[in-house]
PDB file of C-alpha atoms in Angstrom:
ATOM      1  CA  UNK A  99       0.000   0.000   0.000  1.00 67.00           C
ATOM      2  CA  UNK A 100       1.454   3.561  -1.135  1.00 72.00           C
ATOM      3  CA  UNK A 101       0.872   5.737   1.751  1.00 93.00           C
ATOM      4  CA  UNK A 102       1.734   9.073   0.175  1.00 97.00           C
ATOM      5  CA  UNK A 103       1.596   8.741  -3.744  1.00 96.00           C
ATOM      6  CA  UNK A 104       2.023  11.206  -6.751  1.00 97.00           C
ATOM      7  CA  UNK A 105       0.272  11.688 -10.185  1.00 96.00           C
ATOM      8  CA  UNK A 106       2.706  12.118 -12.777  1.00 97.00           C
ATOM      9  CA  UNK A 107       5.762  10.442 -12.019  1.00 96.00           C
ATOM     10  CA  UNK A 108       7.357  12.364 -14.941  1.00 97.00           C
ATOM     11  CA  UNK A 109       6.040  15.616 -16.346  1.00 97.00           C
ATOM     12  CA  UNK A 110       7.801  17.467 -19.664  1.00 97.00           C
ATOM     13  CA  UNK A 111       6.419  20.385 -20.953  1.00 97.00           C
ATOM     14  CA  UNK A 112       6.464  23.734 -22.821  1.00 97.00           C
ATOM     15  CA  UNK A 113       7.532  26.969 -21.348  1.00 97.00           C
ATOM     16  CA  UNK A 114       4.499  28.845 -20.841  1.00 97.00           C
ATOM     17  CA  UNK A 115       2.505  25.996 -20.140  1.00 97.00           C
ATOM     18  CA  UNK A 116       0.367  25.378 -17.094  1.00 97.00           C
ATOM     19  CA  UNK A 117       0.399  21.890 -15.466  1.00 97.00           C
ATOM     20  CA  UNK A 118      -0.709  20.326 -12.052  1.00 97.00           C
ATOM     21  CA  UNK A 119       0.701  17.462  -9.573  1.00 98.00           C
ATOM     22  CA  UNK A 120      -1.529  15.775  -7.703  1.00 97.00           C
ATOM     23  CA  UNK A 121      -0.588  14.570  -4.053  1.00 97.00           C
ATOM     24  CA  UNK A 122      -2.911  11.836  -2.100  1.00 97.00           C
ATOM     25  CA  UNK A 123      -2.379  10.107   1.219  1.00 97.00           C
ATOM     26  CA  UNK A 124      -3.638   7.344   3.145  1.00 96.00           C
ATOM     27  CA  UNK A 125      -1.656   7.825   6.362  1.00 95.00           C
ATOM     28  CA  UNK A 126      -4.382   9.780   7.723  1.00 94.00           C
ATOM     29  CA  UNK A 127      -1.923  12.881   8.714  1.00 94.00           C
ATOM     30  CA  UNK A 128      -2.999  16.131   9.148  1.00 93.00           C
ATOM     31  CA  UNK A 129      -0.368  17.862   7.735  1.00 94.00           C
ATOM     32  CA  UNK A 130       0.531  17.561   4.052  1.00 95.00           C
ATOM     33  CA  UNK A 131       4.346  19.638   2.081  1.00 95.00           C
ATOM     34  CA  UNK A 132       5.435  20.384  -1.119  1.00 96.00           C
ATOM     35  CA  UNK A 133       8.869  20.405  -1.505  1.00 96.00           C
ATOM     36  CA  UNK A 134      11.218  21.286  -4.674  1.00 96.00           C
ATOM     37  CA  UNK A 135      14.534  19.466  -5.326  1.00 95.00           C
ATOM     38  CA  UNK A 136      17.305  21.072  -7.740  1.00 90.00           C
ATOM     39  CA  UNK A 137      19.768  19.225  -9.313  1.00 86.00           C
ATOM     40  CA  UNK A 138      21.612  19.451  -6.310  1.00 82.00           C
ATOM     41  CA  UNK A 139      19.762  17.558  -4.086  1.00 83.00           C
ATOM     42  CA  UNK A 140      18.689  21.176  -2.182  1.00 88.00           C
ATOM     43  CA  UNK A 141      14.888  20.352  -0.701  1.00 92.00           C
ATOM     44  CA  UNK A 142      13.508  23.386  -0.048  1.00 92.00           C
ATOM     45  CA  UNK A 143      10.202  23.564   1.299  1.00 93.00           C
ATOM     46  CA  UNK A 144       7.404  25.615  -0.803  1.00 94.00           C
ATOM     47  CA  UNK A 145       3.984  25.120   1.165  1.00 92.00           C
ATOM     48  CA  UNK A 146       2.286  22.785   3.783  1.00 92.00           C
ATOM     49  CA  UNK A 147      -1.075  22.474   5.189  1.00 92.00           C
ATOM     50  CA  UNK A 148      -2.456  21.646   8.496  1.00 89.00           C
ATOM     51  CA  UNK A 149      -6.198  20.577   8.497  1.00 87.00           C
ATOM     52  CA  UNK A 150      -6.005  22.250   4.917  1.00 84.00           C
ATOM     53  CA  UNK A 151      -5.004  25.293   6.253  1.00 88.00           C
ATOM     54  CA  UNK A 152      -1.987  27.018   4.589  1.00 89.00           C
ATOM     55  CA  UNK A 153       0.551  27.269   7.974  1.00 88.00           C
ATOM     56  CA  UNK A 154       4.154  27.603   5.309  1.00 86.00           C
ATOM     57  CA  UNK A 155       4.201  29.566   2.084  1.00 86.00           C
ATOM     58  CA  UNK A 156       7.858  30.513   1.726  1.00 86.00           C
ATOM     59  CA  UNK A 157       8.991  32.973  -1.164  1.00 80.00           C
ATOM     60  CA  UNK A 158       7.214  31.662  -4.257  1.00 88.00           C
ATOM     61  CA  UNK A 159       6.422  32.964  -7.183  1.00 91.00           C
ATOM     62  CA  UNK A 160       2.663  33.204  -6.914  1.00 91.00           C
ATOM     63  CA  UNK A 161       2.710  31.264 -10.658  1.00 95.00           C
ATOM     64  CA  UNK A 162       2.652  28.276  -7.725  1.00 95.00           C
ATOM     65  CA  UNK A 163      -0.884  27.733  -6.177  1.00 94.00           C
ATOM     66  CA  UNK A 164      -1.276  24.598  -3.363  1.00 93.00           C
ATOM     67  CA  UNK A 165      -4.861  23.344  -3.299  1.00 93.00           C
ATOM     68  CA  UNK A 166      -6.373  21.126  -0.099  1.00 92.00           C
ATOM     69  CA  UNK A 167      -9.310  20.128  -1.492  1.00 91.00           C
ATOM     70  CA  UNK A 168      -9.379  17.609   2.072  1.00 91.00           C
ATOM     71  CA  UNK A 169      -6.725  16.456   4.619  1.00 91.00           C
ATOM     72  CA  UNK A 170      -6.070  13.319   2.261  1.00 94.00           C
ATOM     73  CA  UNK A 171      -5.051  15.493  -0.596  1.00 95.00           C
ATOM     74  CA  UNK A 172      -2.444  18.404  -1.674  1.00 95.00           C
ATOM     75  CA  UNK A 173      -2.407  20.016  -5.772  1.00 96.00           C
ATOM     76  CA  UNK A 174      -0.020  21.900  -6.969  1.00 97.00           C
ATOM     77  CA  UNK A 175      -0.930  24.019 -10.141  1.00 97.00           C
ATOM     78  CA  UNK A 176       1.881  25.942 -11.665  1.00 96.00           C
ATOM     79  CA  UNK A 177       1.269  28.896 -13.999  1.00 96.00           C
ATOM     80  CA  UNK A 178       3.404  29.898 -17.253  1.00 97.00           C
ATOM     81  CA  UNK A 179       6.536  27.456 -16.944  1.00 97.00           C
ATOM     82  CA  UNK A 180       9.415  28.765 -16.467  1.00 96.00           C
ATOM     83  CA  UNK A 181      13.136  26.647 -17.504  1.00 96.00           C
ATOM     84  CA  UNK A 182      13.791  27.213 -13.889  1.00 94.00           C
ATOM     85  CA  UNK A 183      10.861  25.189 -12.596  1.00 96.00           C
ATOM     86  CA  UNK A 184      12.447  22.112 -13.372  1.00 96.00           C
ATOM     87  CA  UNK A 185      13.438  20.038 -10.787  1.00 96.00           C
ATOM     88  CA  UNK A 186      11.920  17.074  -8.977  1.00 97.00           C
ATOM     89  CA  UNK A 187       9.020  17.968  -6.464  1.00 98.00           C
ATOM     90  CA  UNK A 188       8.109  16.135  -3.702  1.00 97.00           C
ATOM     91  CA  UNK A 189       4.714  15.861  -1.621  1.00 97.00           C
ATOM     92  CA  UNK A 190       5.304  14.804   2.057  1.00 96.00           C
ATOM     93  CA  UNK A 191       2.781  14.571   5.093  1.00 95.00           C
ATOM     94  CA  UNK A 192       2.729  13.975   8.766  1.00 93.00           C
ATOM     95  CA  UNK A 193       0.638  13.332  11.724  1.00 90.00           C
ATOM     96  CA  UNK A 194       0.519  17.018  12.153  1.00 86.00           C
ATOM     97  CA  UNK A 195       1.834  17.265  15.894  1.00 84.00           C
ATOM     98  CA  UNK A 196       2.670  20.928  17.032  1.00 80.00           C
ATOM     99  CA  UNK A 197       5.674  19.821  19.128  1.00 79.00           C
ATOM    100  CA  UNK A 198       8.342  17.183  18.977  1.00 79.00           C
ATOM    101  CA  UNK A 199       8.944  14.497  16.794  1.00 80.00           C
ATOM    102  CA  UNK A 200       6.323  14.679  13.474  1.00 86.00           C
ATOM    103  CA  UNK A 201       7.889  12.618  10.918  1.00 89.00           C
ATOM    104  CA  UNK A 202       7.491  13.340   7.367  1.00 93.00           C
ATOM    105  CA  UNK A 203       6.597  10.655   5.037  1.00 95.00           C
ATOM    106  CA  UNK A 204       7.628  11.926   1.374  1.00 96.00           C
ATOM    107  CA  UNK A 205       6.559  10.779  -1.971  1.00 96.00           C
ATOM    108  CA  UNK A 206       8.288   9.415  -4.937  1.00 95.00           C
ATOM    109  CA  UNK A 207       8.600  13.040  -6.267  1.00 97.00           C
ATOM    110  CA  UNK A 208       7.403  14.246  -9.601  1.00 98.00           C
ATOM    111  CA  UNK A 209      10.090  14.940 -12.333  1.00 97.00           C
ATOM    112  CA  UNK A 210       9.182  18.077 -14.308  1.00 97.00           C
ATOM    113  CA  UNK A 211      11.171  18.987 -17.680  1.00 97.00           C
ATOM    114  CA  UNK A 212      10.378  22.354 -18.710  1.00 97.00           C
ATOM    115  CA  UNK A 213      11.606  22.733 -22.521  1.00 96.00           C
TER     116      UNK A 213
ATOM    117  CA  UNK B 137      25.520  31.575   3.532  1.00 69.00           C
ATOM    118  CA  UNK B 138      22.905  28.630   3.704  1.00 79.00           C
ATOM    119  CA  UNK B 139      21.598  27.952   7.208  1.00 89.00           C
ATOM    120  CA  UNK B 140      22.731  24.530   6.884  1.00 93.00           C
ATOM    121  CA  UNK B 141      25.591  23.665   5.715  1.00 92.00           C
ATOM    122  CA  UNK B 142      26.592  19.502   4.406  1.00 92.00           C
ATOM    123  CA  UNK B 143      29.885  18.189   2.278  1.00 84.00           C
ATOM    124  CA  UNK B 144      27.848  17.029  -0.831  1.00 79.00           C
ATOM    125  CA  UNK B 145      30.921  14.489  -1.444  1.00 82.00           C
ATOM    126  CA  UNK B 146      30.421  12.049  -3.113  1.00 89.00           C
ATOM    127  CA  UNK B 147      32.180  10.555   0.005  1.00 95.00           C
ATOM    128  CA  UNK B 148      33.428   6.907  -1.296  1.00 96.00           C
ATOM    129  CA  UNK B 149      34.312   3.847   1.214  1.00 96.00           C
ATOM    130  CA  UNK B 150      34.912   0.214   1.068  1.00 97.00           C
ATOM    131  CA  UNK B 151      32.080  -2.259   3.009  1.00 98.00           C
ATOM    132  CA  UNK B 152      32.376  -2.391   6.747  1.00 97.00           C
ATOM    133  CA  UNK B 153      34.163   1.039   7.275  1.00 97.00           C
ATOM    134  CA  UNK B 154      32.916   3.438   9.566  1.00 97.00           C
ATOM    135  CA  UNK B 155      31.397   6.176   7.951  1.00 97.00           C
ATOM    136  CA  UNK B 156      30.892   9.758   9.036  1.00 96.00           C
ATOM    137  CA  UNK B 157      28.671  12.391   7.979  1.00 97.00           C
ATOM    138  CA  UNK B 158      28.415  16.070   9.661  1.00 96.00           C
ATOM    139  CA  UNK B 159      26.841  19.232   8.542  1.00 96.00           C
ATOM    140  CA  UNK B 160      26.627  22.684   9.950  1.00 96.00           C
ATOM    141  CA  UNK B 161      24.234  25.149  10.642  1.00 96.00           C
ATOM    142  CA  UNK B 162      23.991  29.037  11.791  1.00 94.00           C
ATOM    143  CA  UNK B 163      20.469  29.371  13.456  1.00 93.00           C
ATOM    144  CA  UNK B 164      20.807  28.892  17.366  1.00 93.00           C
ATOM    145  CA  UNK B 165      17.259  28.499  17.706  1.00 91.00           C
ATOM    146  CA  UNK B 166      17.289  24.973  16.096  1.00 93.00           C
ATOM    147  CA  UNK B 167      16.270  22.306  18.195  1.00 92.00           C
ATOM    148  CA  UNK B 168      15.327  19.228  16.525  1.00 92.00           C
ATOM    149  CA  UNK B 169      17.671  17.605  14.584  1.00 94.00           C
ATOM    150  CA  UNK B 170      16.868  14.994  11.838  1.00 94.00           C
ATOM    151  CA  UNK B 171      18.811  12.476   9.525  1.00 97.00           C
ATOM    152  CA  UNK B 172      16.931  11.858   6.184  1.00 96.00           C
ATOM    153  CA  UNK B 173      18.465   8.768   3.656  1.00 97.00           C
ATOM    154  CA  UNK B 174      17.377   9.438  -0.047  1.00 96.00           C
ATOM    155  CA  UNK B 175      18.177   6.508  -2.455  1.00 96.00           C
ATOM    156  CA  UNK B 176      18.311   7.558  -6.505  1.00 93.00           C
ATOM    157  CA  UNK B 177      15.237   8.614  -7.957  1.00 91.00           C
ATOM    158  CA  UNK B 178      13.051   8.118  -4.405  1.00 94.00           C
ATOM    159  CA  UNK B 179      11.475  10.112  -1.875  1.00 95.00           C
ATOM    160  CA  UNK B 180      13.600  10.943   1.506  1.00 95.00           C
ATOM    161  CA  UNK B 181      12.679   8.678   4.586  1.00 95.00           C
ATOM    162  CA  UNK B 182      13.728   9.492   7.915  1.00 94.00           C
ATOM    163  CA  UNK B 183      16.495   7.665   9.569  1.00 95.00           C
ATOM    164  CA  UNK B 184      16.940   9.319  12.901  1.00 93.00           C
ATOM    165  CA  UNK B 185      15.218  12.174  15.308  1.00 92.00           C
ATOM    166  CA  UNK B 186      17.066  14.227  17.713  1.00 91.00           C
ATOM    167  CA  UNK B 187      16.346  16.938  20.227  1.00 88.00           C
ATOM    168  CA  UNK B 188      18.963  19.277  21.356  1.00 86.00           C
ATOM    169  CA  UNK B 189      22.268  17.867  22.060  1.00 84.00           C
ATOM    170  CA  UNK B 190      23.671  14.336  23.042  1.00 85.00           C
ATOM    171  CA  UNK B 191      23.949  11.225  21.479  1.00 91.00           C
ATOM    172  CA  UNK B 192      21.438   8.729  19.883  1.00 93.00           C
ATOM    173  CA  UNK B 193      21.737   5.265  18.977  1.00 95.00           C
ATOM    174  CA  UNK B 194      19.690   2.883  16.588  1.00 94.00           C
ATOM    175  CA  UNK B 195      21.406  -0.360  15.220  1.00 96.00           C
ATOM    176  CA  UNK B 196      24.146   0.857  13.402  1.00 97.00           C
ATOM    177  CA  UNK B 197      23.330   4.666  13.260  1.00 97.00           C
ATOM    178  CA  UNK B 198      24.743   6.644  15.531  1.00 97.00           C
ATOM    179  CA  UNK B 199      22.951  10.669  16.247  1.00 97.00           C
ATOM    180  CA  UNK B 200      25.138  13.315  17.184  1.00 96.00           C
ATOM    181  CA  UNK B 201      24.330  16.905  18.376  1.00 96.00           C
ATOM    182  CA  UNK B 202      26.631  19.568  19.761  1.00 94.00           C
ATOM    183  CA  UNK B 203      24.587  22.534  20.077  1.00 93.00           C
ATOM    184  CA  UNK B 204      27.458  24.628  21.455  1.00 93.00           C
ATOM    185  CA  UNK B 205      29.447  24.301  17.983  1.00 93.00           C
ATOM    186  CA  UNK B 206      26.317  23.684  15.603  1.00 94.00           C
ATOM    187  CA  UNK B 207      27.403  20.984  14.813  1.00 94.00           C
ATOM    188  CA  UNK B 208      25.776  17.256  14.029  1.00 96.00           C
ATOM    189  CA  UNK B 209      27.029  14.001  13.144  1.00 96.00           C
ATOM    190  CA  UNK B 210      25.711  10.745  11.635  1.00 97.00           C
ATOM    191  CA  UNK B 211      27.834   7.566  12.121  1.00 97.00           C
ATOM    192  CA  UNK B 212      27.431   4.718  10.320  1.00 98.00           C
ATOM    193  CA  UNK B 213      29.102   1.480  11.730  1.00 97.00           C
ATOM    194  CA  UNK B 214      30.154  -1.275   9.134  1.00 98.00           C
ATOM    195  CA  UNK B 215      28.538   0.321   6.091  1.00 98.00           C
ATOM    196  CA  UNK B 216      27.014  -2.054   3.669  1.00 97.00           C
ATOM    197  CA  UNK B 217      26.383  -1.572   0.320  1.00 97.00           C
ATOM    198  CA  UNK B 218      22.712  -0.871   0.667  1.00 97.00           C
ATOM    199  CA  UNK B 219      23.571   2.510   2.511  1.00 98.00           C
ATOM    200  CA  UNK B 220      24.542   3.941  -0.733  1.00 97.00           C
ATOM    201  CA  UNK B 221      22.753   7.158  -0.805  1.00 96.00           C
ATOM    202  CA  UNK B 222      22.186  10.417  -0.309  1.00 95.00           C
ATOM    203  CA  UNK B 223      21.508  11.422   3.564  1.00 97.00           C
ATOM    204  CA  UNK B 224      20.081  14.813   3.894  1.00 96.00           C
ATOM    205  CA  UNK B 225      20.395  16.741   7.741  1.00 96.00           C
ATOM    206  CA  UNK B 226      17.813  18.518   8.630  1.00 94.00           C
ATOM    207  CA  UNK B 227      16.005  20.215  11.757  1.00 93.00           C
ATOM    208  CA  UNK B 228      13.531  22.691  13.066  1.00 91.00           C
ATOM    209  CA  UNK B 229      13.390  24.909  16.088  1.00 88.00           C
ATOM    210  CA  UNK B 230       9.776  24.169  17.327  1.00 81.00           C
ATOM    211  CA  UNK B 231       9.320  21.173  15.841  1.00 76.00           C
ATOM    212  CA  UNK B 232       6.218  19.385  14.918  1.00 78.00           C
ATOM    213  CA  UNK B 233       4.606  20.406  11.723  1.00 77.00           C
ATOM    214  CA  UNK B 234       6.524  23.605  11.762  1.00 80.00           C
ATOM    215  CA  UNK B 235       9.368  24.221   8.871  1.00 87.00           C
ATOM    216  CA  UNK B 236      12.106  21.994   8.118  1.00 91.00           C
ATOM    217  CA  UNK B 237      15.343  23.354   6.731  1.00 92.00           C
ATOM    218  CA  UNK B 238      17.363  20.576   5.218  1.00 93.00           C
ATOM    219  CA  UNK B 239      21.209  20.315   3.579  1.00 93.00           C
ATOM    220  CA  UNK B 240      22.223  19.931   0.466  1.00 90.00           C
ATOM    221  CA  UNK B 241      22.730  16.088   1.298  1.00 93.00           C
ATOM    222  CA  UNK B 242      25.567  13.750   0.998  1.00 95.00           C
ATOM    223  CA  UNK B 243      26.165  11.408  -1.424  1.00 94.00           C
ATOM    224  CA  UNK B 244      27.490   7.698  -0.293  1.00 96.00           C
ATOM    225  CA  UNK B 245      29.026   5.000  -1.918  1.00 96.00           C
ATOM    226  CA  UNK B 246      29.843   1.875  -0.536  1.00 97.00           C
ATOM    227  CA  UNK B 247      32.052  -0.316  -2.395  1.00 97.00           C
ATOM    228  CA  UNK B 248      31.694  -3.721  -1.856  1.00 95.00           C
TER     229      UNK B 248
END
């Protein structure tokens, strides 16, 4: 059983495109990231959600939305690629504590290729 | 400067050396200290948790924090192939859902 799975494991597109990764768990966490990877392995964090409440939106171009349409599930929708959106983004999610230990359980990450 | 900083190698050994992986960081504040293992072309799962400093020990992975020099440590004892990876630090200073700031990782390779 996948607990936290992503739709499409690869994604190449146009500049100037928009496109969308979808983000589902089973785990039954209450909190739910999207993280990007460059090609050196940096993770930075870009959003998460609590009880589908937006707690972390770091510096990102707004082109990025996050949509919690439940506590299961985490979109991202990107607006007018960019080259420098490629990179591999992951969707991770936790229990959601607000203290100690709340291990995040990450995805298999979604390739994007912007041409 | 990054807030945390990790040797992205690629650090090279032979099977059943002791291998050891550090990275520094600049925010006082941080707390919570985590190990994260990344193998190619998968998600990063968590390999140890850590608050504030001292030592932690599971199996062959050894947790280090010293707080006073910002400084943390992952040991592994008698490496085996399979631990050929990336391992990413991280931590938080609040922990729980709150951010996580991770290195750049370290890339692994244990020759058998």
């Amino acid at each position: 059983d996948t607990a936290v799975s992503q739709t499409p494991k690869y994604l190449v597109t146009q500049m100037g495109n928009d496109k969308s990764i979808k983000c589902e768990q089973n785990l039954g966490h209450d909190t739910m990231y999207w993280y990007k990877q460059d090609s050196k392995k940096f993770l930075k964090i870009m959003f998460s959600y609590n009880n589908k409440e937006l707690i972390i939106n770091e510096t990102v171009p707004n082109r990025f939305s996050p949509k919690s349409p439940d506590k299961a599930h985490l979109n991202l929708h990107i607006n007018s690629l960019e080259l420098g959106d490629s990179a591999v983004y992951f969707c991770a999610s936790s229990a959601g504590l607000t203290k100690g230990a709340d291990t995040q359980y990450f995805g298999p990450g979604t390739r994007l290729t912007v041409l | 400067q990054k807030e945390v900083e990790q040797d992205p190698g690629p650090l090279s050994v032979p099977e059943g050396a002791i291998v050891s992986l550090n990275c520094t960081y600049s925010n006082s504040a941080f707390q919570y200290f985590m190990w994260y293992r990344q193998y190619s072309r998968k998600g990063p799962e968590l390999l140890m948790y850590t608050y504030s400093s001292g030592n932690k020990e599971d199996g062959r992975f050894t947790a280090q924090v010293d707080k006073s020099s910002k400084y943390i440590s992952l040991f592994i004892r008698d490496s085996q192939p399979s631990d050929s990876a990336t391992y990413l630090c991280a931590m938080s200073d609040s922990g729980g859902y709150q951010k996580v700031t991770f290195g750049t990782g370290t890339k692994l390779q244990v020759i058998p």
